[in-house]
Coordinates of C-alpha atoms and ligand atoms in Angstrom, one line a residue:
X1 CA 40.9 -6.0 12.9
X2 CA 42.6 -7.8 10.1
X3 CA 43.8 -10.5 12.6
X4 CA 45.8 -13.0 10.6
X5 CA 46.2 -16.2 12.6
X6 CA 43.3 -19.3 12.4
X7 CA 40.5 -18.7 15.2
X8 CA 39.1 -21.4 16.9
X9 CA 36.0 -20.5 15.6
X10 CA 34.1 -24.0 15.8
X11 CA 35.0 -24.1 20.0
X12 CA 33.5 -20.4 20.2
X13 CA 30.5 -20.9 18.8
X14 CA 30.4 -24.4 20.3
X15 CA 30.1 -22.2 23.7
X16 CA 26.3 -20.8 22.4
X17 CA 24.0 -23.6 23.8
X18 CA 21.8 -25.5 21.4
X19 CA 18.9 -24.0 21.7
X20 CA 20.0 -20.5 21.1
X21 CA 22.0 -21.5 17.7
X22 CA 20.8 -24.1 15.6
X23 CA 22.7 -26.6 13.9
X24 CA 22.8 -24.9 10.4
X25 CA 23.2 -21.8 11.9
X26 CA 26.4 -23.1 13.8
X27 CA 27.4 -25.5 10.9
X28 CA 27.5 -21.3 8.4
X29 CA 29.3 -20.1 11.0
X30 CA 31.9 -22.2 11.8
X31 CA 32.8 -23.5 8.4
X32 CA 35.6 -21.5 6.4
X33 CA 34.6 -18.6 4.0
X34 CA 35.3 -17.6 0.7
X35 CA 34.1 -14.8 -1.5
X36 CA 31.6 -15.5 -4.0
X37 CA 33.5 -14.4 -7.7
X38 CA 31.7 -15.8 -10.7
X39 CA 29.6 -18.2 -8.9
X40 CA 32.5 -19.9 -7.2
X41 CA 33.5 -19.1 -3.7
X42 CA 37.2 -18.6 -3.2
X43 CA 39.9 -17.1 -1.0
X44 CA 41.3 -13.3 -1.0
X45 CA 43.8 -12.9 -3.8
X46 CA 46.7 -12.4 -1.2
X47 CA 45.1 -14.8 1.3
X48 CA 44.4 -12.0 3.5
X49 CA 41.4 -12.4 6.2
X50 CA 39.7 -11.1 9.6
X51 CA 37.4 -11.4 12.0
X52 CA 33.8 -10.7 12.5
X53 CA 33.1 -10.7 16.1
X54 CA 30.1 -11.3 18.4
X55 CA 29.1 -8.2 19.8
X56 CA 27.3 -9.7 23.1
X57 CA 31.1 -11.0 24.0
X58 CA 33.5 -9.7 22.0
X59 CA 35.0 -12.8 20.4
X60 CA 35.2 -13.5 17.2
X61 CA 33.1 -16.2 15.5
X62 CA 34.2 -16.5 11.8
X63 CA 37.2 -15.6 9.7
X64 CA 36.0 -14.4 6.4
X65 CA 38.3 -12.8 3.2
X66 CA 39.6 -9.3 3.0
X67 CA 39.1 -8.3 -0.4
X68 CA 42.0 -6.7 -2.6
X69 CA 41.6 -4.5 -5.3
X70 CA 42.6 -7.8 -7.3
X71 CA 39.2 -9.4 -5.9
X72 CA 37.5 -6.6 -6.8
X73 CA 39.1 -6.1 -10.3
X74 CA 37.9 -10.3 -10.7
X75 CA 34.3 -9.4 -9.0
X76 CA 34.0 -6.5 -12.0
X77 CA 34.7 -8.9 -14.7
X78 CA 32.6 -11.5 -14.0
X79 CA 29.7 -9.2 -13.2
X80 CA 30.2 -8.3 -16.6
X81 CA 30.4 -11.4 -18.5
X82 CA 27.4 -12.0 -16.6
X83 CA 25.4 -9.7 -18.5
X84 CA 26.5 -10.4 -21.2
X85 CA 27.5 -14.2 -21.0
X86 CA 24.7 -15.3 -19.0
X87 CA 22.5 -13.2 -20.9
X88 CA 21.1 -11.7 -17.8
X89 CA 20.0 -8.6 -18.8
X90 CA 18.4 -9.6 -22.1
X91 CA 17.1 -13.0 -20.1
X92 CA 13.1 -12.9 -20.5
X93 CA 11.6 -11.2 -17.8
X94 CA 9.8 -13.8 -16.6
X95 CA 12.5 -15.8 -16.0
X96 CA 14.7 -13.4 -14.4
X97 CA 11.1 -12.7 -12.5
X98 CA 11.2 -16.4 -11.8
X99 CA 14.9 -16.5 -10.6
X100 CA 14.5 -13.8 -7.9
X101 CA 11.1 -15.1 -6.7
X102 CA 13.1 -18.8 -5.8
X103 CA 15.3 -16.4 -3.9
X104 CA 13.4 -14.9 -2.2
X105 CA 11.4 -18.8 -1.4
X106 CA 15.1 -19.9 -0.3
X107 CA 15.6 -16.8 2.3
X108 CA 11.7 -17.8 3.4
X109 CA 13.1 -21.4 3.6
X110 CA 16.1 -20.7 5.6
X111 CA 14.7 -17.8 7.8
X112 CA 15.3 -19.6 11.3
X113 CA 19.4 -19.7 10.0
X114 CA 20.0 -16.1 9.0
X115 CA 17.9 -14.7 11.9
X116 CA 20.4 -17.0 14.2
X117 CA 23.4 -15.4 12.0
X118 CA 22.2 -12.2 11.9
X119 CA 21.5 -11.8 15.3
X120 CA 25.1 -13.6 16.3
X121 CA 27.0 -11.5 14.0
X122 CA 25.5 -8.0 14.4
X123 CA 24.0 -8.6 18.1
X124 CA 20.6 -7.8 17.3
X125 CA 17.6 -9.4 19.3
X126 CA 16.7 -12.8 17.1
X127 CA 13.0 -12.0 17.4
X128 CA 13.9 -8.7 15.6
X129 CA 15.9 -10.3 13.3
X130 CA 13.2 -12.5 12.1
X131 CA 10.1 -10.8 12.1
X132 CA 12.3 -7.8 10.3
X133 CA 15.2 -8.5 8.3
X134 CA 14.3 -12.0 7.5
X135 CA 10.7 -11.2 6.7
X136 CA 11.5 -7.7 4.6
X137 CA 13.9 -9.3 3.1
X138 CA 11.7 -11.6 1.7
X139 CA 9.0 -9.1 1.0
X140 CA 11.8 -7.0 -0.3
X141 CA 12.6 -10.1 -2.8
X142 CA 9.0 -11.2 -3.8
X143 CA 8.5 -7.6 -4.9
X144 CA 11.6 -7.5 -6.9
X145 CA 10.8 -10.6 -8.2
X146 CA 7.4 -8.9 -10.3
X147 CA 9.4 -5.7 -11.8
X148 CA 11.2 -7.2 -15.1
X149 CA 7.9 -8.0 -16.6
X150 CA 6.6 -4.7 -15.9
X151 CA 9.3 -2.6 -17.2
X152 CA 8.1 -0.9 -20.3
X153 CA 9.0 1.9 -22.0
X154 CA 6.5 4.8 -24.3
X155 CA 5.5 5.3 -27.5
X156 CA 6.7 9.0 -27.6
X157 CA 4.2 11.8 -29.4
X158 CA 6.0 13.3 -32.8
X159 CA 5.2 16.6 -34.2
X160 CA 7.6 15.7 -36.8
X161 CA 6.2 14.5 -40.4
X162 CA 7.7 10.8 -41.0
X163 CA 9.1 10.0 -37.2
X164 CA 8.2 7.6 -34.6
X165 CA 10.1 7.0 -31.3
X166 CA 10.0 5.1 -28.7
X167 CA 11.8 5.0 -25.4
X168 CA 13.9 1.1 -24.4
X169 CA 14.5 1.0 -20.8
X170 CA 17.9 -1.1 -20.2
X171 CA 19.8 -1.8 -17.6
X172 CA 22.4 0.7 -16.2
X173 CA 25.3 -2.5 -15.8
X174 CA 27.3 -4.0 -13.3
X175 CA 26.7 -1.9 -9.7
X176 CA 28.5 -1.6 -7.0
X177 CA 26.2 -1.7 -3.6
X178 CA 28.1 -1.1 -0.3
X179 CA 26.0 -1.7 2.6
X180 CA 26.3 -1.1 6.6
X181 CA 25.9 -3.1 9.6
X182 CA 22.8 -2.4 11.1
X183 CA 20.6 -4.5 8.8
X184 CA 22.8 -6.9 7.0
X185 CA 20.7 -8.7 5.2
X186 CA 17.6 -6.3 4.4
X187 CA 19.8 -3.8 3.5
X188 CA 21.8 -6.4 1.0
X189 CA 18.4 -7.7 -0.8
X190 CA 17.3 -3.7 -1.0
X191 CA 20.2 -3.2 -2.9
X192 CA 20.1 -6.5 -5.0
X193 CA 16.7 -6.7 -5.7
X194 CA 15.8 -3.7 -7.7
X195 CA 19.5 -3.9 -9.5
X196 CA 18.4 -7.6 -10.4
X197 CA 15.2 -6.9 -11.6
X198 CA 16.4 -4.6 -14.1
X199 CA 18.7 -6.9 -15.4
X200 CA 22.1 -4.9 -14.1
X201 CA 24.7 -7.5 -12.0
X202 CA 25.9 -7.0 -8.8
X203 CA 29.2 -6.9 -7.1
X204 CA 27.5 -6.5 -2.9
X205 CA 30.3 -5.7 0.4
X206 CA 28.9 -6.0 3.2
X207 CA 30.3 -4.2 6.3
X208 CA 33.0 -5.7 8.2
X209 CA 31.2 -6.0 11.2
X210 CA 28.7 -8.1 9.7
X211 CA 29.7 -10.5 6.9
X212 CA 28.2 -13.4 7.4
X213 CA 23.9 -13.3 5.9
X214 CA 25.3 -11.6 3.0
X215 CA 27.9 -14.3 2.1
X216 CA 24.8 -16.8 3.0
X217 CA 22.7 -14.9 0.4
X218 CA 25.2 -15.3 -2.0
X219 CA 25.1 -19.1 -1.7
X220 CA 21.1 -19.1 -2.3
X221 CA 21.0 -17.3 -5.1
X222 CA 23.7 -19.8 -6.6
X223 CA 21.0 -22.3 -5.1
X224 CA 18.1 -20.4 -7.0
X225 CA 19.5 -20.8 -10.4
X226 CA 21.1 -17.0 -10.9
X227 CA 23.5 -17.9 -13.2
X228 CA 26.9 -17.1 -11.9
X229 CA 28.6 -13.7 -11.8
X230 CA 25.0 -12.2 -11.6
X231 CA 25.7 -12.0 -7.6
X232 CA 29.2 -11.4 -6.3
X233 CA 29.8 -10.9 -2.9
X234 CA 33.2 -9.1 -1.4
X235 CA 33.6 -9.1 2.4
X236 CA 36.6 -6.4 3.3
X237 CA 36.8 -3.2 5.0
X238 CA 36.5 0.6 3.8
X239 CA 39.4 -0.1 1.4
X240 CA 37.1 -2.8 -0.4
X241 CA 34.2 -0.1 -1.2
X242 CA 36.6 2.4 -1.8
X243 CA 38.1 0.0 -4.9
X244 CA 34.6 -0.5 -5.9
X245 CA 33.3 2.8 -6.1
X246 CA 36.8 3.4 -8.4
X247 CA 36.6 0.8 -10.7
X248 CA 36.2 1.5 -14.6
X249 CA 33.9 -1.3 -15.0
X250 CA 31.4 -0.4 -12.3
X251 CA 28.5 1.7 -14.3
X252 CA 26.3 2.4 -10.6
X253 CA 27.2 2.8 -7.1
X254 CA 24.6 2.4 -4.5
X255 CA 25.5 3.0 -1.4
X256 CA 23.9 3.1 2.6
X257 CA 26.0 4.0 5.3
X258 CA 27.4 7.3 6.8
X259 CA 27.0 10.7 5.4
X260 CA 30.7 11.5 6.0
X261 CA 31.5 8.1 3.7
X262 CA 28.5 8.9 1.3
X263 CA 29.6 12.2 0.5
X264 CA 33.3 10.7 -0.7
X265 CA 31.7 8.1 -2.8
X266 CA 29.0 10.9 -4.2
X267 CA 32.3 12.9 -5.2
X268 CA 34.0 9.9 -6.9
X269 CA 31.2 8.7 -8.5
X270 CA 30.5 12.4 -10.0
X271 CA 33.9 13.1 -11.3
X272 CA 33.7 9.6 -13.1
X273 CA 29.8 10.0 -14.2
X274 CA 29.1 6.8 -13.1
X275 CA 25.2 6.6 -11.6
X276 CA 24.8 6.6 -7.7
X277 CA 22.4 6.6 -5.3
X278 CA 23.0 6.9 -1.5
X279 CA 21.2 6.4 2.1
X280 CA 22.7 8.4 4.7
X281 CA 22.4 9.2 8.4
X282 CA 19.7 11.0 9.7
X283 CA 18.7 13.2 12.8
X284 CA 15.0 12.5 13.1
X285 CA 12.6 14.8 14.7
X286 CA 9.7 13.2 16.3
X287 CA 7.3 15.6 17.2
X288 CA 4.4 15.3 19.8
X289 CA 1.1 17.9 20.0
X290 CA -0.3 18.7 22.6
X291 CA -3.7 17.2 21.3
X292 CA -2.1 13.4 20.8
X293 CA -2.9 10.4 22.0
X294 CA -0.3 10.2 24.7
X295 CA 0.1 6.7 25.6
X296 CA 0.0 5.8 22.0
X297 CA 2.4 9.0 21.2
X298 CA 5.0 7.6 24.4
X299 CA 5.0 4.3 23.0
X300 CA 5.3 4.9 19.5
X301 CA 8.3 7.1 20.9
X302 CA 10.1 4.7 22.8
X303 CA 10.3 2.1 20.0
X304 CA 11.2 5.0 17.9
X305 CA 14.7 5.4 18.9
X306 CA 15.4 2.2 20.8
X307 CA 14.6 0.0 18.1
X308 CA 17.4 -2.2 17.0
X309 CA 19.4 -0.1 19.9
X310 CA 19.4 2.9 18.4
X311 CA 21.2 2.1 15.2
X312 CA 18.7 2.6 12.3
X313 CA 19.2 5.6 10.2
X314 CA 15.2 6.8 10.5
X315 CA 15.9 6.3 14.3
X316 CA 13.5 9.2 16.2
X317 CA 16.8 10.6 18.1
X318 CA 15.3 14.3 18.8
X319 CA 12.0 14.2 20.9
X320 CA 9.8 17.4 21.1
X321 CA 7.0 17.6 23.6
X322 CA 4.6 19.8 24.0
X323 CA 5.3 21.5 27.5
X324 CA 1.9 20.9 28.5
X325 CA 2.7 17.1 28.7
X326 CA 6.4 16.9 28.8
X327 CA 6.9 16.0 32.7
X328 CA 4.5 13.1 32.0
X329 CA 5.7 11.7 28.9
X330 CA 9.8 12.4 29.7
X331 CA 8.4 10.0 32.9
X332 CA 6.8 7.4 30.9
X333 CA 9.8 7.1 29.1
X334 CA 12.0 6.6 31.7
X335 CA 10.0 4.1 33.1
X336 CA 9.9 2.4 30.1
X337 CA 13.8 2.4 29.5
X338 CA 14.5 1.1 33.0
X339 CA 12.3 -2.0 32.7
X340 CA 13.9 -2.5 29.4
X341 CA 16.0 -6.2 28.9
X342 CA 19.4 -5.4 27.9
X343 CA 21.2 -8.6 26.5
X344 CA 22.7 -11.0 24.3
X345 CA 21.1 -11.0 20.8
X346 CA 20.4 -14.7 21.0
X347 CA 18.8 -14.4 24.0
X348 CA 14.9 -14.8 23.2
X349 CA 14.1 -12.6 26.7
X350 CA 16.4 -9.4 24.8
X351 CA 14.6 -6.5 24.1
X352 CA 17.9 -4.0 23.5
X353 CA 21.0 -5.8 22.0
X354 CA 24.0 -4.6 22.6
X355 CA 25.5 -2.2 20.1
X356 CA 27.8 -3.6 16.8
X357 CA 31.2 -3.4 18.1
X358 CA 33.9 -1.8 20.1
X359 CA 34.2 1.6 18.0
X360 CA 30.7 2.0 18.2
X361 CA 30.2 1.3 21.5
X362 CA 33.2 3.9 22.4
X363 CA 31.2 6.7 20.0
X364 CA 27.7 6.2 21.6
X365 CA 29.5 6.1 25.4
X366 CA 31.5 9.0 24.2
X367 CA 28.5 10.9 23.3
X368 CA 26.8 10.3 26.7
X369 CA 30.0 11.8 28.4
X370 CA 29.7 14.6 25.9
X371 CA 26.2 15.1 26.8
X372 CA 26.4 15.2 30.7
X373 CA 29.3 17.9 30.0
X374 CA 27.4 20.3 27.8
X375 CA 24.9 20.2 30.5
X376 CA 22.3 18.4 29.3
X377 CA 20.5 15.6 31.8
X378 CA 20.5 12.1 32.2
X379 CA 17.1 10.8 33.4
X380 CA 17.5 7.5 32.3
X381 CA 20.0 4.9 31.6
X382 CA 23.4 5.8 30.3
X383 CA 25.2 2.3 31.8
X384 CA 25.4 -1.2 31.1
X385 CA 22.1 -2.3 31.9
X386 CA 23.3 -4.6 34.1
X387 CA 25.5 -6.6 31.6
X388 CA 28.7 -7.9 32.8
X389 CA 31.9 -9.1 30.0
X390 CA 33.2 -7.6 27.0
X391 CA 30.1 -7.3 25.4
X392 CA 29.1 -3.8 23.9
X393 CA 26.0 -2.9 25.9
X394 CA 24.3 0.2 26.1
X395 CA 21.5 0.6 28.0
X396 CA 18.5 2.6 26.6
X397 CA 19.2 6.4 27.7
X398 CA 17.6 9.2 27.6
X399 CA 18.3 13.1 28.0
X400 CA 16.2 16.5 28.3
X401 CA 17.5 19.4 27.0
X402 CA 15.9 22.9 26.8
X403 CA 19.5 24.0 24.2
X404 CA 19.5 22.4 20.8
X405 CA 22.9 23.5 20.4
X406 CA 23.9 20.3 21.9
X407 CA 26.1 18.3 20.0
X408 CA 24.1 15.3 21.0
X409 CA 21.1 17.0 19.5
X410 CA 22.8 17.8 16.1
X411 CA 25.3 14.6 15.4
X412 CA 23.9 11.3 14.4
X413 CA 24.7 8.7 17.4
X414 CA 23.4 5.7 16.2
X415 CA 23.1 4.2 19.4
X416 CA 20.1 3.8 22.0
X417 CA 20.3 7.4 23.2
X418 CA 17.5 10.3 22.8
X419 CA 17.1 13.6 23.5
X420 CA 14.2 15.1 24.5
X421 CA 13.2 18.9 24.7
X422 CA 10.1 20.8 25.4
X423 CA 8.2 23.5 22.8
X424 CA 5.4 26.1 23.0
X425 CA 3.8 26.2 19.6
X426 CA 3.7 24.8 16.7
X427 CA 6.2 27.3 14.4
X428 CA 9.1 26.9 17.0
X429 CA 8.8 23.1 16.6
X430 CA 9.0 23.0 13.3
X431 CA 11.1 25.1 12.9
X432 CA 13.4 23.2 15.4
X433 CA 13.1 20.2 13.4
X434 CA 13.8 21.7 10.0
X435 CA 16.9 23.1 11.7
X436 CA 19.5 20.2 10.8
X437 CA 21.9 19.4 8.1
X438 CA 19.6 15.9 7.8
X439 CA 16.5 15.1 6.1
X440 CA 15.5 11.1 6.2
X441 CA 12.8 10.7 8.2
X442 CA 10.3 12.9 10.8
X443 CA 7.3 12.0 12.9
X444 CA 3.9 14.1 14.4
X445 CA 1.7 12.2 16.2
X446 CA -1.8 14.1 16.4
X447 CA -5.1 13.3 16.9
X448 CA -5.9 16.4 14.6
X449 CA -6.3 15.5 10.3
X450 CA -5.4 18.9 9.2
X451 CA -2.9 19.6 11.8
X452 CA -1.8 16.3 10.4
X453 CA -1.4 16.9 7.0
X454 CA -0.2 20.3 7.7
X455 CA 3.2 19.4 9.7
X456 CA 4.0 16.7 7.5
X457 CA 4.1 18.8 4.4
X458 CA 6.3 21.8 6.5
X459 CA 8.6 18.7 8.0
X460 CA 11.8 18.8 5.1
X461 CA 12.4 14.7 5.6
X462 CA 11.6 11.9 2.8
X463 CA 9.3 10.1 4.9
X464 CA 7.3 11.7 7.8
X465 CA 5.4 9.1 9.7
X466 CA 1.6 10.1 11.8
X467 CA 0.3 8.5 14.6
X468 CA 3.6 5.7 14.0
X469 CA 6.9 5.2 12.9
X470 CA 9.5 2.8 10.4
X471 CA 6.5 1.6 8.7
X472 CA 8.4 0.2 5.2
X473 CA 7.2 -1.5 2.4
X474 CA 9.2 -2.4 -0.5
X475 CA 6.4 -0.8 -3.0
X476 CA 7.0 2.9 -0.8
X477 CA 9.4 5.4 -1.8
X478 CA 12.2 5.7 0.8
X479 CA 15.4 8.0 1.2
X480 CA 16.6 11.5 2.1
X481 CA 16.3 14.8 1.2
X482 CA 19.5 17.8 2.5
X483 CA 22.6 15.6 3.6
X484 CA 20.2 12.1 4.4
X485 CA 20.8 11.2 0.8
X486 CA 20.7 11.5 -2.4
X487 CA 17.3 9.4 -4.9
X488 CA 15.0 6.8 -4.0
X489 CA 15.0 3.0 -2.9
X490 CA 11.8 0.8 -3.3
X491 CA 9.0 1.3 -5.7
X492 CA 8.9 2.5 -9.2
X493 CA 11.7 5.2 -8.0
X494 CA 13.8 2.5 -6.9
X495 CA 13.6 0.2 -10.0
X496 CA 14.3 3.0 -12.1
X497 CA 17.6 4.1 -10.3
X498 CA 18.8 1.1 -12.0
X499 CA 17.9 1.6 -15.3
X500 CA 18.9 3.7 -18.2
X501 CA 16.3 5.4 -21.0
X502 CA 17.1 4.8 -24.3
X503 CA 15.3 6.4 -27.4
X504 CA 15.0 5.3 -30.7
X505 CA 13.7 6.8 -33.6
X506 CA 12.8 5.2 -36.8
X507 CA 11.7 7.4 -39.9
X508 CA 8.7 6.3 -41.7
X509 CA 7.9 8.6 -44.2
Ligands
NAP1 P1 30.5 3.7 7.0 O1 31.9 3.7 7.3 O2 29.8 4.7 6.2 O3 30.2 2.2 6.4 C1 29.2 1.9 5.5 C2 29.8 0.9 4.4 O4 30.7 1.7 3.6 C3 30.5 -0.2 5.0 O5 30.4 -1.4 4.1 C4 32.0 0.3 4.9 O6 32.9 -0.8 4.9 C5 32.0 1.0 3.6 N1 33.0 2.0 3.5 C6 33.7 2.6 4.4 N2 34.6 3.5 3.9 C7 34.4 3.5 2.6 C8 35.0 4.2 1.4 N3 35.9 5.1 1.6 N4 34.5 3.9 0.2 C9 33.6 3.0 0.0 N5 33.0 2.3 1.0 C10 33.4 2.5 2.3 O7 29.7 3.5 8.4 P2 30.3 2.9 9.8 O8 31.8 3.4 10.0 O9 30.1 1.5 9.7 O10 29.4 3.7 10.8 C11 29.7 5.0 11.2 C12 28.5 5.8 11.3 O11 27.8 5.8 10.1 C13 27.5 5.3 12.3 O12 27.8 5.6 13.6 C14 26.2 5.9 11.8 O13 26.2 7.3 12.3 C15 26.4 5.9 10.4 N6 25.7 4.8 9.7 C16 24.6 5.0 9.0 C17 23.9 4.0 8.5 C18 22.6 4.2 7.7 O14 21.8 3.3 7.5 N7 22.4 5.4 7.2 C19 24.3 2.7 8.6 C20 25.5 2.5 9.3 C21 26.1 3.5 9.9 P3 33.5 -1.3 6.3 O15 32.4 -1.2 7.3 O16 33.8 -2.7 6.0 O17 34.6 -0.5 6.6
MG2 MG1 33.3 1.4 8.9

């Protein structure tokens, strides 16, 4: 990937017609990148770059830095003089408050641009890309942006004669947030907006597949006023968050992407006590009774899994039907996946983009030829969807199974593919969905309250979703229990994975 030689990026993305990528969004794109170190953005210490391609055609649009262990080493230090420097983390809350709120304005402000980018570097329908990643990522912001007034520590109870104590809650430092591809630039301002709001610094790396909203972010918070070194942005590869995760001077790691990854980074991080949190892959069991709402439950089920083609980590990737309605619904869901618009991102007509690159597309294919041979069957899909070129299209597909000893049924695809399997009662299904090394997210959809409430406390997940599913908000709890992760993003839980608890005592007597 690390292709040396100048692209003729400007021609490429002069190829997109104008009304599918706007001027600014062309102008980003086509201009040269740097990495943003100490509020200045500037090249790879060795000069190294690559490519981010578009993954509706293959070709790459942008060259962008490859990021050293020297980068990181200069990302580190100025992360740190930024706390201390800039006075970031002793800053009074309402201004920090104030600072991330005009971020999160400037996102609002430029939400047409990133959509365009996000969609043209990741491949993601540009509807989707607004209405989710631009707008969380604002809501994600604006909720950030009312924490560091709000952070307050206790007046702790003495039994002891001439003591008082209270408890300081400071930031944990500079952190080091790695992020994957699926949602670029919510998944960047979940990691910077809590860390920011507790006063810590950040030094963000995006994934190589998808560079380009995070480097964009980078420039509006130098626009917002955060002084510089507060944000630093690294593009690279695995080698990039691998220096990160080892540096002395990084207190917290924070981390979304792949269990097998995660679980590295959750040993480094251990053996050098620095903090960590981490969002991992998950195996979601959606589960439907035989009293739902069916239409409601199909629907809910479709959009479940085929979301954002299949690559989000609370994806609903294991189906269970009650037998009594599992010819009719497995139908409905066929239907629904062969009307289904397969097609470029920027396309506004899309309703599946194609999936994030070559290596992807080769593990999501390579799991449908995987299924087919362990005998499971293809009702739906499991092609192109019509798409001709290089582009890595996958058409929604789906699979019934009666074995969940298929290694599509245990293995995380992260792609557009589901499989579905029938149950008798209750006990068998949950056990079934308890029955994976995963825990992130689960799903019942019932028209029964106790039956209701009842699954969703047996479900071992750390968000089970009635009646729906992905509903987020920046104030709920979200993460993993088993291998799906390890703490909590959003909400108190998520503010407080960034800070540390001091006590102090004073004697009085
Ligand atoms: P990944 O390798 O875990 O990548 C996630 C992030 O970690 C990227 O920024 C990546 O950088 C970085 N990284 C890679 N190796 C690292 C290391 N040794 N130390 C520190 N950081 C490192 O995920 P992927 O390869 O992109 O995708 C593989 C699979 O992971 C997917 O098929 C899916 O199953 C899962 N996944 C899960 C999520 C989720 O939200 N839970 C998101 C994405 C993928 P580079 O990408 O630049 O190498
Ligand atoms: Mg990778």
């Amino acid at each position: 990937m690390h292709g040396a030689s100048r692209i003729k990026e400007v021609v490429i993305i002069n190829s997109i017609p104008p009304d599918l990528l706007s001027e600014p969004a062309r102008a980003f794109a086509g201009r040269s990148h740097g990495l943003l170190i100490g509020g200045a953005s500037v090249p790879a210490a060795d000069g190294r770059k690559f490519t981010t391609p578009d993954p509706s055609t293959a070709r790459p649009i942008a060259e962008v830095p490859l990021s050293g262990p020297e980068d990181v080493d200069r990302a580190v230090r100025a992360a740190h003089a930024a706390l201390k420097k800039s006075a970031w983390a002793t800053m009074p809350p309402a201004e920090r408050g104030r600072l991330i709120g005009r971020l999160a304005d400037l996102v609002e402000a430029n939400a047409d641009e990133l959509a365009e980018l996000e969609s043209l570097d990741g491949g993601k329908p540009v509807k989707l890309a607004k209405i989710v990643d631009v707008t969380g990522a604002v809501g994600a912001l604006r909720y950030a942006a009312g924490w560091p007034t709000k952070i307050i520590g206790d007046v702790v109870p003495q039994s002891i004669p001439g003591a008082f104590s209270y408890t300081r809650k400071e930031p944990v430092g500079v952190c080091g947030q790695i992020i994957p591809w699926n949602f670029p630039l919510l998944m960047a301002v979940w990691k910077i907006g809590p860390a920011l709001a507790a006063g810590c610094t950040s030094v963000l790396k995006p994934a190589e597949q998808t560079p380009l909203t995070a480097l964009r972010l980078g420039e509006l918070a130098l626009e917002a006023g955060l002084p510089e070194g507060v944000l630093n942005v690294l593009t690279g590869d695995g080698s990039t968050g691998a220096a990160i995760v080892d540096h002395d001077g990084v207190d917290k790691v924070a981390f979304t992407g792949s269990t097998e990854v995660g679980r590295g980074i959750a040993g480094r991080a251990g053996h050098a006590l620095k903090r960590v949190t981490l969002e991992l892959g998950g195996k979601s069991a959606n589960i439907i009774m035989p009293d739902a709402d069916i239409a409601a439950a199909t629907k809910g089920s479709f959009q479940a899994i085929y979301y954002n083609t299949g690559q989000a980590c609370i994806a609903g990737s294991r189906l269970f039907v009650h037998r009594d309605h599992f010819d009719d619904v497995v139908g409905a869901l066929a239907e629904r996946a062969s009307t289904a618009r397969v097609g470029p991102g920027l396309d506004p007509k899309t309703q599946l983009g194609p999936v994030v690159s070559a290596e992807q597309y080769k593990r999501v294919t390579g799991y449908i030829e995987q299924g087919k041979a362990e005998g499971a069957e293809l009702v739906a899909g499991g092609g192109r969807g019509g798409q001709e070129g290089n582009g890595w299209f996958v058409e929604p597909t789906l699979f019934t199974a009666t074995s969940d000893d298929l290694t599509m049924a245990r293995e995380e695809i992260f792609g557009p593919v589901l499989v579905a399997q029938p149950y008798e009662d209750l006990g068998e299904v949950t056990r079934k969905a308890n029955a994976t090394e995963y825990g992130l997210a689960a799903g019942v959809w019932t028209r029964d309250v106790a039956t209701a409430h009842k699954v969703a406390h047996q479900l071992e997940a750390g968000a089970v979703y009635v009646n729906g599913w992905g509903r987020m908000d920046p104030a709920a709890p979200f993460g993993g229990v088993k291998a799906s992760g390890l703490g909590r993003e959003h909400g108190r839980e998520g503010l407080e994975a960034y800070l540390e608890t001091k006590t102090i005592w004073i004697d009085v007597a």
